[in-house]
Amino acid sequence: MRADRLLSLLLLLQNRGRLTAGELAAELEVSVRTVYRDVEALAAVGVPVYADRGPDGGYRLLDGYRTRLTGLNADEAGSLFLAGLPGPAAELGLGAELASARLKLLAALPAETGERAERIRERFHLDPGRWFAEASPVPHLGTVADAVWRQRALRIRYRKWGPAEVDRTVEPLGVVLKAGEWYLVAAADGGFRTYRVARILACSQGDPFERPPDFDLAVYWDGWSRGFQESAYGQSVDILLTEEAARRVRALFAPVQAHAVEAAGAPGPDGRLRVALPVESLRHAAWDLLRLGAGAEVLGPPELRERIAATARATAELYG
């Protein structure tokens, strides 16, 4: 509807400042000619929107102008309550602010919309944690998040994998909650690095820094997490799986391993599926494949086959 588009155009200018007709057209998924007409319509009803000429030109609102058109429909209000995660908000030091915002939102909504949003809050709950694992303590998360918000460098003492501890000065760009664990994304050593916040032993804020203008946290995290998963399963073992064992791999193993089973093709004449299974290490592979019992046979590498055979012999001797 045109009214919705006009409001979206107005809010884009209010939130982002100067935008060209082409940028507005791309955001609104309309033609540049439509943007021209919509801007004229806003100006006709008294919205102080101006066009700046030249290579750096574009449309903008009069300095200090803020619209009061902040109404939410039922679905939008419901999505805000569904997206509220009180646990992580409390860890970030925003628990009280979240509760206050919820009350203010309810007070501002029409009765019917407010009741719908409250029903969603009562009947749907998001739990970002993992099963069978306590969340790691993150005593420095508040300091880290504040440095991200204020664009101030962080001096951290960090525990690497193993007993090593290192001192780093980083420029914090964002925090990410993944499967119950908090991660810091920062600029360091000429590139971008990811740190597990629970491994930060001490930290303090330093000087302000300039945030890279083209850095996109969501895009970076998607690429980094994909790369991390691929590197974590950097080895491969050659196995045969029965139909039942293949089902158990799909249900119980890591997604990258389940995908390898899906991509393996058709079973052989004996009904077993030959799979090149990604693994973290041969030690981890032995632990995982022993869970499948006789449903999995290792063809290679030889050292893994011998390790599993030795374990099977020792188990048989133990039970007579």
Short mmCIF file of C-alpha atoms in Angstrom, two decimals:
data_model
loop_
_atom_site.label_atom_id
_atom_site.label_comp_id
_atom_site.label_asym_id
_atom_site.label_seq_id
_atom_site.Cartn_x
_atom_site.Cartn_y
_atom_site.Cartn_z
CA MET A 1 0.00 0.00 0.00
CA ARG A 2 1.23 3.51 -0.78
CA ALA A 3 0.64 4.75 2.78
CA ASP A 4 2.94 2.03 4.13
CA ARG A 5 5.57 2.92 1.53
CA LEU A 6 5.42 6.63 2.38
CA LEU A 7 5.88 5.84 6.06
CA SER A 8 8.81 3.53 5.26
CA LEU A 9 10.44 6.24 3.15
CA LEU A 10 10.00 8.77 5.96
CA LEU A 11 11.49 6.42 8.56
CA LEU A 12 14.43 5.59 6.27
CA LEU A 13 15.31 9.26 5.99
CA GLN A 14 14.82 9.77 9.72
CA ASN A 15 17.01 6.83 10.73
CA ARG A 16 19.75 7.02 8.09
CA GLY A 17 19.99 10.67 7.11
CA ARG A 18 20.69 11.65 3.50
CA LEU A 19 19.81 9.01 0.89
CA THR A 20 19.76 9.22 -2.89
CA ALA A 21 16.69 8.42 -4.95
CA GLY A 22 18.44 5.26 -6.17
CA GLU A 23 19.18 4.11 -2.61
CA LEU A 24 15.59 4.74 -1.56
CA ALA A 25 14.28 2.90 -4.63
CA ALA A 26 16.45 -0.13 -3.80
CA GLU A 27 15.31 -0.18 -0.17
CA LEU A 28 11.63 0.17 -1.07
CA GLU A 29 11.85 -2.08 -4.15
CA VAL A 30 10.24 0.51 -6.42
CA SER A 31 11.38 2.63 -9.36
CA VAL A 32 13.27 5.91 -8.98
CA ARG A 33 10.30 7.66 -10.63
CA THR A 34 8.05 6.30 -7.84
CA VAL A 35 10.45 7.70 -5.24
CA TYR A 36 10.20 11.14 -6.87
CA ARG A 37 6.40 11.00 -6.64
CA ASP A 38 6.46 9.78 -3.04
CA VAL A 39 8.84 12.55 -1.95
CA GLU A 40 6.56 15.13 -3.56
CA ALA A 41 3.61 13.58 -1.70
CA LEU A 42 5.42 13.89 1.64
CA ALA A 43 6.35 17.49 0.95
CA ALA A 44 2.74 18.27 0.00
CA VAL A 45 1.50 17.22 3.47
CA GLY A 46 4.11 19.30 5.29
CA VAL A 47 6.98 16.87 5.87
CA PRO A 48 10.19 18.96 5.64
CA VAL A 49 12.06 16.82 3.10
CA TYR A 50 14.72 18.51 0.97
CA ALA A 51 16.84 17.56 -2.04
CA ASP A 52 20.57 18.40 -2.04
CA ARG A 53 22.16 18.76 -5.48
CA GLY A 54 25.59 17.59 -6.60
CA PRO A 55 27.58 14.33 -6.43
CA ASP A 56 27.04 14.03 -2.67
CA GLY A 57 23.41 15.02 -2.88
CA GLY A 58 20.24 13.19 -2.02
CA TYR A 59 17.08 13.56 -0.01
CA ARG A 60 17.13 14.45 3.69
CA LEU A 61 14.86 15.74 6.41
CA LEU A 62 15.18 19.14 8.03
CA ASP A 63 17.68 18.89 10.90
CA GLY A 64 15.95 17.97 14.13
CA TYR A 65 12.73 16.74 12.52
CA ARG A 66 11.34 13.54 14.04
CA THR A 67 8.10 11.89 13.06
CA ARG A 68 5.71 10.72 15.75
CA LEU A 69 4.24 8.00 13.53
CA THR A 70 5.48 5.11 15.66
CA GLY A 71 2.41 2.85 15.73
CA LEU A 72 2.91 -0.92 15.50
CA ASN A 73 0.53 -3.44 14.02
CA ALA A 74 -0.29 -6.70 15.81
CA ASP A 75 2.30 -8.81 13.99
CA GLU A 76 5.08 -6.24 14.51
CA ALA A 77 4.33 -5.91 18.21
CA GLY A 78 4.18 -9.68 18.59
CA SER A 79 7.54 -10.11 16.90
CA LEU A 80 9.14 -7.73 19.42
CA PHE A 81 7.95 -9.88 22.32
CA LEU A 82 8.97 -13.06 20.55
CA ALA A 83 12.45 -11.66 19.99
CA GLY A 84 12.93 -10.70 23.64
CA LEU A 85 15.52 -12.90 25.33
CA PRO A 86 15.54 -11.99 29.04
CA GLY A 87 18.48 -14.26 29.90
CA PRO A 88 20.96 -12.81 27.40
CA ALA A 89 19.61 -9.31 28.05
CA ALA A 90 20.36 -9.72 31.75
CA GLU A 91 23.89 -10.96 30.94
CA LEU A 92 24.42 -7.80 28.91
CA GLY A 93 23.22 -5.72 31.86
CA LEU A 94 19.97 -4.77 30.12
CA GLY A 95 17.48 -6.84 32.14
CA ALA A 96 15.85 -3.83 33.83
CA GLU A 97 15.78 -1.87 30.57
CA LEU A 98 14.11 -4.78 28.77
CA ALA A 99 11.40 -5.07 31.41
CA SER A 100 10.83 -1.31 31.35
CA ALA A 101 10.63 -1.25 27.54
CA ARG A 102 8.11 -4.10 27.60
CA LEU A 103 5.87 -2.22 30.01
CA LYS A 104 6.12 0.99 27.97
CA LEU A 105 5.31 -0.88 24.78
CA LEU A 106 2.26 -2.51 26.34
CA ALA A 107 1.06 0.85 27.62
CA ALA A 108 1.43 2.43 24.17
CA LEU A 109 -0.39 -0.28 22.24
CA PRO A 110 -4.13 -0.40 21.63
CA ALA A 111 -5.87 -2.86 23.95
CA GLU A 112 -6.41 -5.56 21.32
CA THR A 113 -2.83 -5.41 20.03
CA GLY A 114 -1.42 -5.36 23.55
CA GLU A 115 -3.42 -8.44 24.52
CA ARG A 116 -2.16 -10.27 21.43
CA ALA A 117 1.46 -9.39 22.23
CA GLU A 118 1.05 -10.51 25.83
CA ARG A 119 -0.42 -13.85 24.71
CA ILE A 120 2.59 -14.42 22.48
CA ARG A 121 4.92 -13.70 25.40
CA GLU A 122 3.00 -16.13 27.61
CA ARG A 123 2.90 -18.96 25.05
CA PHE A 124 6.20 -18.81 23.17
CA HIS A 125 9.64 -18.84 24.74
CA LEU A 126 13.08 -18.75 23.11
CA ASP A 127 15.90 -20.58 24.89
CA PRO A 128 19.27 -20.04 23.14
CA GLY A 129 21.22 -22.39 25.44
CA ARG A 130 22.40 -25.92 24.73
CA TRP A 131 21.12 -29.16 26.24
CA PHE A 132 23.11 -30.77 29.06
CA ALA A 133 25.48 -27.86 29.46
CA GLU A 134 25.74 -25.01 31.91
CA ALA A 135 26.37 -21.63 30.35
CA SER A 136 29.94 -20.46 30.88
CA PRO A 137 30.29 -17.52 33.30
CA VAL A 138 30.95 -14.25 31.48
CA PRO A 139 31.93 -11.73 34.20
CA HIS A 140 33.42 -9.30 31.66
CA LEU A 141 30.55 -9.31 29.17
CA GLY A 142 29.18 -5.99 30.43
CA THR A 143 32.53 -4.25 29.96
CA VAL A 144 32.95 -5.82 26.53
CA ALA A 145 29.45 -4.82 25.38
CA ASP A 146 29.94 -1.26 26.68
CA ALA A 147 33.20 -0.98 24.75
CA VAL A 148 31.45 -2.21 21.60
CA TRP A 149 28.74 0.39 22.03
CA ARG A 150 31.10 3.27 22.83
CA GLN A 151 33.73 2.27 20.24
CA ARG A 152 36.57 2.05 22.72
CA ALA A 153 39.54 -0.28 22.45
CA LEU A 154 39.82 -3.20 24.88
CA ARG A 155 42.92 -4.46 26.64
CA ILE A 156 42.25 -8.12 27.45
CA ARG A 157 44.03 -11.04 29.06
CA TYR A 158 42.81 -14.08 27.17
CA ARG A 159 43.10 -17.81 27.84
CA LYS A 160 43.82 -19.59 24.58
CA TRP A 161 43.08 -23.26 23.97
CA GLY A 162 45.28 -25.00 26.51
CA PRO A 163 46.98 -23.31 29.47
CA ALA A 164 48.45 -20.35 27.56
CA GLU A 165 47.41 -16.82 28.50
CA VAL A 166 48.06 -13.82 26.23
CA ASP A 167 47.57 -10.06 26.41
CA ARG A 168 45.84 -8.38 23.50
CA THR A 169 44.64 -4.89 22.59
CA VAL A 170 41.66 -5.15 20.25
CA GLU A 171 39.01 -2.91 18.71
CA PRO A 172 35.63 -4.48 19.59
CA LEU A 173 33.12 -4.48 16.73
CA GLY A 174 30.29 -6.67 18.03
CA VAL A 175 29.15 -9.47 20.30
CA VAL A 176 27.37 -12.64 19.16
CA LEU A 177 25.37 -15.19 21.16
CA LYS A 178 25.80 -18.66 19.62
CA ALA A 179 24.37 -21.81 21.24
CA GLY A 180 24.51 -20.29 24.71
CA GLU A 181 28.06 -18.91 24.35
CA TRP A 182 29.02 -15.25 23.89
CA TYR A 183 31.69 -14.30 21.36
CA LEU A 184 33.49 -11.01 20.77
CA VAL A 185 34.29 -10.00 17.20
CA ALA A 186 37.14 -7.49 17.09
CA ALA A 187 39.69 -5.90 14.79
CA ALA A 188 43.21 -6.99 15.75
CA ASP A 189 46.57 -7.56 14.05
CA GLY A 190 45.37 -6.07 10.79
CA GLY A 191 42.32 -8.32 10.47
CA PHE A 192 39.20 -9.51 12.24
CA ARG A 193 39.35 -11.99 15.12
CA THR A 194 36.79 -13.88 17.19
CA TYR A 195 37.20 -14.40 20.94
CA ARG A 196 35.09 -16.43 23.34
CA VAL A 197 34.04 -13.99 26.05
CA ALA A 198 34.13 -16.65 28.78
CA ARG A 199 37.89 -16.99 28.13
CA ILE A 200 38.56 -13.30 28.84
CA LEU A 201 40.27 -13.28 32.24
CA ALA A 202 40.58 -9.51 32.61
CA CYS A 203 39.77 -6.47 30.49
CA SER A 204 39.77 -2.70 30.58
CA GLN A 205 38.73 -0.04 28.13
CA GLY A 206 41.18 2.11 26.21
CA ASP A 207 41.05 4.89 23.66
CA PRO A 208 38.26 5.49 21.13
CA PHE A 209 38.72 4.03 17.64
CA GLU A 210 37.12 4.42 14.22
CA ARG A 211 34.82 1.57 13.27
CA PRO A 212 35.42 0.19 9.74
CA PRO A 213 32.60 1.76 7.70
CA ASP A 214 31.98 -1.34 5.56
CA PHE A 215 32.06 -3.94 8.37
CA ASP A 216 28.87 -6.02 8.61
CA LEU A 217 28.71 -8.15 11.77
CA ALA A 218 26.12 -10.62 10.46
CA VAL A 219 27.99 -11.18 7.19
CA TYR A 220 31.31 -11.65 8.98
CA TRP A 221 29.83 -14.07 11.50
CA ASP A 222 28.18 -16.18 8.82
CA GLY A 223 31.47 -16.56 6.93
CA TRP A 224 33.57 -17.11 10.05
CA SER A 225 31.26 -19.74 11.54
CA ARG A 226 31.16 -21.65 8.24
CA GLY A 227 34.95 -21.58 8.04
CA PHE A 228 35.29 -22.61 11.67
CA GLN A 229 33.03 -25.62 11.17
CA GLU A 230 34.91 -26.69 8.06
CA SER A 231 38.31 -26.35 9.75
CA ALA A 232 37.11 -28.14 12.88
CA TYR A 233 36.28 -31.16 10.73
CA GLY A 234 39.38 -30.96 8.59
CA GLN A 235 40.08 -34.71 8.39
CA SER A 236 38.08 -37.43 6.67
CA VAL A 237 37.69 -41.17 7.27
CA ASP A 238 36.38 -43.84 4.90
CA ILE A 239 33.57 -45.92 6.44
CA LEU A 240 30.71 -48.27 5.58
CA LEU A 241 27.40 -47.70 7.36
CA THR A 242 24.34 -49.88 7.67
CA GLU A 243 20.99 -48.23 7.10
CA GLU A 244 20.37 -47.99 10.84
CA ALA A 245 23.84 -46.54 11.51
CA ALA A 246 23.31 -43.95 8.76
CA ARG A 247 20.07 -42.86 10.42
CA ARG A 248 21.88 -42.49 13.74
CA VAL A 249 24.61 -40.37 12.16
CA ARG A 250 21.95 -38.07 10.68
CA ALA A 251 20.23 -37.75 14.08
CA LEU A 252 23.16 -37.63 16.50
CA PHE A 253 26.28 -36.39 14.74
CA ALA A 254 27.29 -32.86 13.69
CA PRO A 255 25.42 -31.29 10.74
CA VAL A 256 28.51 -31.43 8.51
CA GLN A 257 28.73 -35.18 9.14
CA ALA A 258 25.03 -35.71 8.54
CA HIS A 259 25.41 -33.84 5.24
CA ALA A 260 28.21 -36.21 4.21
CA VAL A 261 25.84 -39.17 4.70
CA GLU A 262 23.15 -37.45 2.64
CA ALA A 263 25.62 -36.82 -0.18
CA ALA A 264 27.07 -40.34 -0.20
CA GLY A 265 24.78 -41.73 -2.91
CA ALA A 266 23.20 -45.18 -3.10
CA PRO A 267 24.10 -48.17 -0.87
CA GLY A 268 26.33 -50.93 -2.24
CA PRO A 269 25.32 -54.56 -2.99
CA ASP A 270 25.54 -55.45 0.70
CA GLY A 271 23.11 -52.66 1.60
CA ARG A 272 25.78 -50.55 3.29
CA LEU A 273 26.58 -46.93 2.46
CA ARG A 274 30.16 -45.85 1.80
CA VAL A 275 30.81 -42.43 3.31
CA ALA A 276 33.78 -40.07 3.44
CA LEU A 277 32.98 -38.80 6.94
CA PRO A 278 34.50 -35.50 8.13
CA VAL A 279 35.98 -35.77 11.64
CA GLU A 280 37.74 -33.48 14.10
CA SER A 281 40.58 -35.97 14.69
CA LEU A 282 41.14 -39.73 14.60
CA ARG A 283 40.69 -39.83 18.38
CA HIS A 284 37.30 -38.12 18.13
CA ALA A 285 36.40 -40.36 15.19
CA ALA A 286 37.06 -43.48 17.28
CA TRP A 287 34.84 -42.22 20.09
CA ASP A 288 32.04 -41.35 17.68
CA LEU A 289 32.14 -44.49 15.55
CA LEU A 290 32.26 -46.84 18.52
CA ARG A 291 28.82 -45.48 19.40
CA LEU A 292 27.55 -47.10 16.21
CA GLY A 293 28.78 -50.59 17.15
CA ALA A 294 28.85 -53.10 14.30
CA GLY A 295 26.79 -50.72 12.18
CA ALA A 296 29.97 -48.89 11.14
CA GLU A 297 33.10 -50.42 9.58
CA VAL A 298 36.21 -48.30 9.11
CA LEU A 299 38.01 -48.86 5.82
CA GLY A 300 40.67 -46.24 6.40
CA PRO A 301 42.94 -44.85 7.57
CA PRO A 302 44.52 -48.08 8.90
CA GLU A 303 45.45 -46.61 12.29
CA LEU A 304 41.81 -45.76 13.00
CA ARG A 305 40.65 -49.22 11.93
CA GLU A 306 43.22 -50.81 14.25
CA ARG A 307 42.29 -48.54 17.15
CA ILE A 308 38.62 -49.48 16.90
CA ALA A 309 39.47 -53.18 16.45
CA ALA A 310 41.68 -53.11 19.56
CA THR A 311 38.91 -51.47 21.58
CA ALA A 312 36.42 -54.08 20.34
CA ARG A 313 38.80 -56.94 21.30
CA ALA A 314 39.35 -55.47 24.76
CA THR A 315 35.60 -55.07 25.26
CA ALA A 316 34.97 -58.67 24.17
CA GLU A 317 37.61 -59.94 26.60
CA LEU A 318 36.12 -57.86 29.40
CA TYR A 319 32.69 -59.41 28.91
CA GLY A 320 33.94 -62.94 28.14
#
